[in-house]
Amino acid sequence: MTTSVRWKTLLPRAAIAVCVTALFLYYGAGFKDEKLQSIAGVIAGVAGTLLGFLITAVALLTAVMDRTLIANMRKTGHYQRLVEDTFTTCTLLLGVVVASIFSLFFESERLHCAFAILVLLCMLGLLYVFEAGRRFSVVIKALS
């Protein structure tokens, strides 16, 4: 039985995100609603900015398709994986933006549940952003 590469990368990251969410649920019960809504607004801004940067990075990468490095990456399948993982990261960041906007409309107990979902998506998205950033830095350094 084979395990997909996506599952091998997703499962440890999901475990870390679940642990951080559990810590929030355990220690975050004392946060006031206003503070959580303020944090959600900041998270929405940061996630939106990161989403924009990733979309720009993919656009820049497609602009240099004529380079030898990109041609070799396409032949070996690394380019396809880079783009797929970047779109996965973009999807997670979009989920973070949506979850943070929804959490602005809740109060009390529902706010804590919505914020727990936001923390889970945010941690998962950040872990994917770190990997995407590392991959893009390798490609950009090789293009220089």
mmCIF file of C-alpha atoms in Angstrom:
data_model
loop_
_atom_site.group_PDB
_atom_site.id
_atom_site.type_symbol
_atom_site.label_atom_id
_atom_site.label_comp_id
_atom_site.label_asym_id
_atom_site.label_seq_id
_atom_site.Cartn_x
_atom_site.Cartn_y
_atom_site.Cartn_z
ATOM 1 C CA MET A 1 0.000 0.000 0.000
ATOM 2 C CA THR A 2 1.440 3.342 -1.021
ATOM 3 C CA THR A 3 0.912 6.638 0.686
ATOM 4 C CA SER A 4 0.542 9.774 -1.383
ATOM 5 C CA VAL A 5 3.157 12.472 -0.947
ATOM 6 C CA ARG A 6 0.376 14.928 -0.179
ATOM 7 C CA TRP A 7 -0.781 12.835 2.787
ATOM 8 C CA LYS A 8 2.783 12.484 4.063
ATOM 9 C CA THR A 9 3.099 16.253 4.174
ATOM 10 C CA LEU A 10 -0.465 16.979 5.279
ATOM 11 C CA LEU A 11 -0.707 14.621 8.254
ATOM 12 C CA PRO A 12 2.210 16.007 10.346
ATOM 13 C CA ARG A 13 1.140 19.559 9.586
ATOM 14 C CA ALA A 14 -2.455 18.752 10.475
ATOM 15 C CA ALA A 15 -1.283 17.173 13.742
ATOM 16 C CA ILE A 16 0.639 20.337 14.631
ATOM 17 C CA ALA A 17 -2.365 22.500 13.724
ATOM 18 C CA VAL A 18 -4.702 20.337 15.826
ATOM 19 C CA CYS A 19 -2.318 20.577 18.802
ATOM 20 C CA VAL A 20 -2.180 24.376 18.540
ATOM 21 C CA THR A 21 -5.981 24.494 18.244
ATOM 22 C CA ALA A 22 -6.322 22.296 21.329
ATOM 23 C CA LEU A 23 -4.003 24.661 23.206
ATOM 24 C CA PHE A 24 -6.193 27.579 22.168
ATOM 25 C CA LEU A 25 -9.332 25.789 23.316
ATOM 26 C CA TYR A 26 -7.692 24.984 26.647
ATOM 27 C CA TYR A 27 -6.038 28.337 27.368
ATOM 28 C CA GLY A 28 -8.151 30.702 25.249
ATOM 29 C CA ALA A 29 -11.393 30.456 27.188
ATOM 30 C CA GLY A 30 -10.567 33.657 29.063
ATOM 31 C CA PHE A 31 -10.243 35.850 25.972
ATOM 32 C CA LYS A 32 -12.916 38.494 25.578
ATOM 33 C CA ASP A 33 -15.010 38.607 22.418
ATOM 34 C CA GLU A 34 -13.649 41.995 21.353
ATOM 35 C CA LYS A 35 -10.077 40.785 21.570
ATOM 36 C CA LEU A 36 -10.798 37.669 19.494
ATOM 37 C CA GLN A 37 -12.591 39.745 16.868
ATOM 38 C CA SER A 38 -9.675 42.150 16.736
ATOM 39 C CA ILE A 39 -7.240 39.269 16.292
ATOM 40 C CA ALA A 40 -9.449 37.815 13.563
ATOM 41 C CA GLY A 41 -9.316 41.105 11.679
ATOM 42 C CA VAL A 42 -5.536 41.164 11.835
ATOM 43 C CA ILE A 43 -5.324 37.538 10.713
ATOM 44 C CA ALA A 44 -7.590 38.313 7.742
ATOM 45 C CA GLY A 45 -5.273 41.123 6.664
ATOM 46 C CA VAL A 46 -2.126 39.036 7.002
ATOM 47 C CA ALA A 47 -3.625 36.036 5.220
ATOM 48 C CA GLY A 48 -4.899 38.234 2.399
ATOM 49 C CA THR A 49 -1.455 39.775 1.972
ATOM 50 C CA LEU A 50 0.236 36.372 1.921
ATOM 51 C CA LEU A 51 -2.338 35.163 -0.590
ATOM 52 C CA GLY A 52 -1.519 38.097 -2.854
ATOM 53 C CA PHE A 53 2.199 37.414 -2.610
ATOM 54 C CA LEU A 54 1.740 33.761 -3.530
ATOM 55 C CA ILE A 55 -0.427 34.592 -6.523
ATOM 56 C CA THR A 56 2.212 37.087 -7.640
ATOM 57 C CA ALA A 57 4.952 34.481 -7.196
ATOM 58 C CA VAL A 58 3.091 32.022 -9.428
ATOM 59 C CA ALA A 59 2.587 34.768 -12.011
ATOM 60 C CA LEU A 60 6.302 35.595 -11.956
ATOM 61 C CA LEU A 61 7.184 31.944 -12.293
ATOM 62 C CA THR A 62 4.987 31.530 -15.347
ATOM 63 C CA ALA A 63 6.556 34.658 -16.840
ATOM 64 C CA VAL A 64 9.986 32.976 -16.910
ATOM 65 C CA MET A 65 8.809 29.748 -18.555
ATOM 66 C CA ASP A 66 11.455 30.090 -21.253
ATOM 67 C CA ARG A 67 14.316 29.617 -18.774
ATOM 68 C CA THR A 68 16.238 26.347 -18.760
ATOM 69 C CA LEU A 69 15.596 25.745 -15.062
ATOM 70 C CA ILE A 70 11.823 25.959 -15.490
ATOM 71 C CA ALA A 71 11.968 23.718 -18.556
ATOM 72 C CA ASN A 72 13.931 21.127 -16.584
ATOM 73 C CA MET A 73 11.512 21.431 -13.652
ATOM 74 C CA ARG A 74 8.617 20.775 -16.028
ATOM 75 C CA LYS A 75 10.337 17.695 -17.421
ATOM 76 C CA THR A 76 10.978 16.219 -13.981
ATOM 77 C CA GLY A 77 7.559 17.088 -12.564
ATOM 78 C CA HIS A 78 8.881 19.513 -9.941
ATOM 79 C CA TYR A 79 7.161 22.472 -11.580
ATOM 80 C CA GLN A 80 3.764 20.768 -11.466
ATOM 81 C CA ARG A 81 4.249 19.909 -7.792
ATOM 82 C CA LEU A 82 5.369 23.458 -6.972
ATOM 83 C CA VAL A 83 2.301 24.931 -8.641
ATOM 84 C CA GLU A 84 -0.103 22.390 -7.082
ATOM 85 C CA ASP A 85 1.306 22.940 -3.592
ATOM 86 C CA THR A 86 1.155 26.690 -4.093
ATOM 87 C CA PHE A 87 -2.506 26.476 -5.093
ATOM 88 C CA THR A 88 -3.162 24.307 -2.026
ATOM 89 C CA THR A 89 -1.514 27.001 0.078
ATOM 90 C CA CYS A 90 -3.615 29.681 -1.637
ATOM 91 C CA THR A 91 -6.771 27.674 -0.938
ATOM 92 C CA LEU A 92 -5.862 27.370 2.741
ATOM 93 C CA LEU A 93 -5.123 31.087 2.984
ATOM 94 C CA LEU A 94 -8.427 31.882 1.311
ATOM 95 C CA GLY A 95 -10.083 29.622 3.892
ATOM 96 C CA VAL A 96 -8.327 31.588 6.642
ATOM 97 C CA VAL A 97 -9.634 34.869 5.229
ATOM 98 C CA VAL A 98 -13.181 33.518 4.989
ATOM 99 C CA ALA A 99 -13.063 31.970 8.481
ATOM 100 C CA SER A 100 -11.721 35.169 10.001
ATOM 101 C CA ILE A 101 -14.419 37.259 8.324
ATOM 102 C CA PHE A 102 -17.118 34.852 9.539
ATOM 103 C CA SER A 103 -15.727 34.938 13.065
ATOM 104 C CA LEU A 104 -16.252 38.688 13.149
ATOM 105 C CA PHE A 105 -20.022 38.116 13.135
ATOM 106 C CA PHE A 106 -20.239 35.674 16.052
ATOM 107 C CA GLU A 107 -20.394 36.253 19.778
ATOM 108 C CA SER A 108 -19.581 34.275 22.921
ATOM 109 C CA GLU A 109 -19.483 30.475 22.558
ATOM 110 C CA ARG A 110 -19.939 30.461 18.785
ATOM 111 C CA LEU A 111 -17.099 32.949 18.476
ATOM 112 C CA HIS A 112 -14.757 30.605 20.347
ATOM 113 C CA CYS A 113 -15.734 27.695 18.065
ATOM 114 C CA ALA A 114 -15.293 29.822 14.947
ATOM 115 C CA PHE A 115 -11.968 31.101 16.243
ATOM 116 C CA ALA A 116 -10.803 27.539 16.915
ATOM 117 C CA ILE A 117 -11.524 26.715 13.271
ATOM 118 C CA LEU A 118 -9.672 29.891 12.316
ATOM 119 C CA VAL A 119 -6.654 28.870 14.399
ATOM 120 C CA LEU A 120 -6.639 25.424 12.790
ATOM 121 C CA LEU A 121 -6.757 26.816 9.256
ATOM 122 C CA CYS A 122 -4.275 29.549 10.096
ATOM 123 C CA MET A 123 -1.688 27.143 11.481
ATOM 124 C CA LEU A 124 -2.125 24.753 8.582
ATOM 125 C CA GLY A 125 -1.872 27.633 6.116
ATOM 126 C CA LEU A 126 1.253 29.029 7.769
ATOM 127 C CA LEU A 127 2.975 25.667 7.692
ATOM 128 C CA TYR A 128 2.231 25.415 3.978
ATOM 129 C CA VAL A 129 3.382 29.027 3.435
ATOM 130 C CA PHE A 130 6.759 28.233 4.997
ATOM 131 C CA GLU A 131 7.238 25.322 2.617
ATOM 132 C CA ALA A 132 6.082 27.320 -0.413
ATOM 133 C CA GLY A 133 8.405 30.166 0.543
ATOM 134 C CA ARG A 134 11.331 27.802 0.866
ATOM 135 C CA ARG A 135 10.628 26.280 -2.550
ATOM 136 C CA PHE A 136 10.258 29.644 -4.221
ATOM 137 C CA SER A 137 13.487 30.887 -2.662
ATOM 138 C CA VAL A 138 15.328 27.856 -4.078
ATOM 139 C CA VAL A 139 13.901 28.518 -7.538
ATOM 140 C CA ILE A 140 14.616 32.257 -7.426
ATOM 141 C CA LYS A 141 18.186 31.677 -6.232
ATOM 142 C CA ALA A 142 18.727 29.191 -9.062
ATOM 143 C CA LEU A 143 17.373 31.674 -11.612
ATOM 144 C CA SER A 144 19.795 34.386 -10.494
#
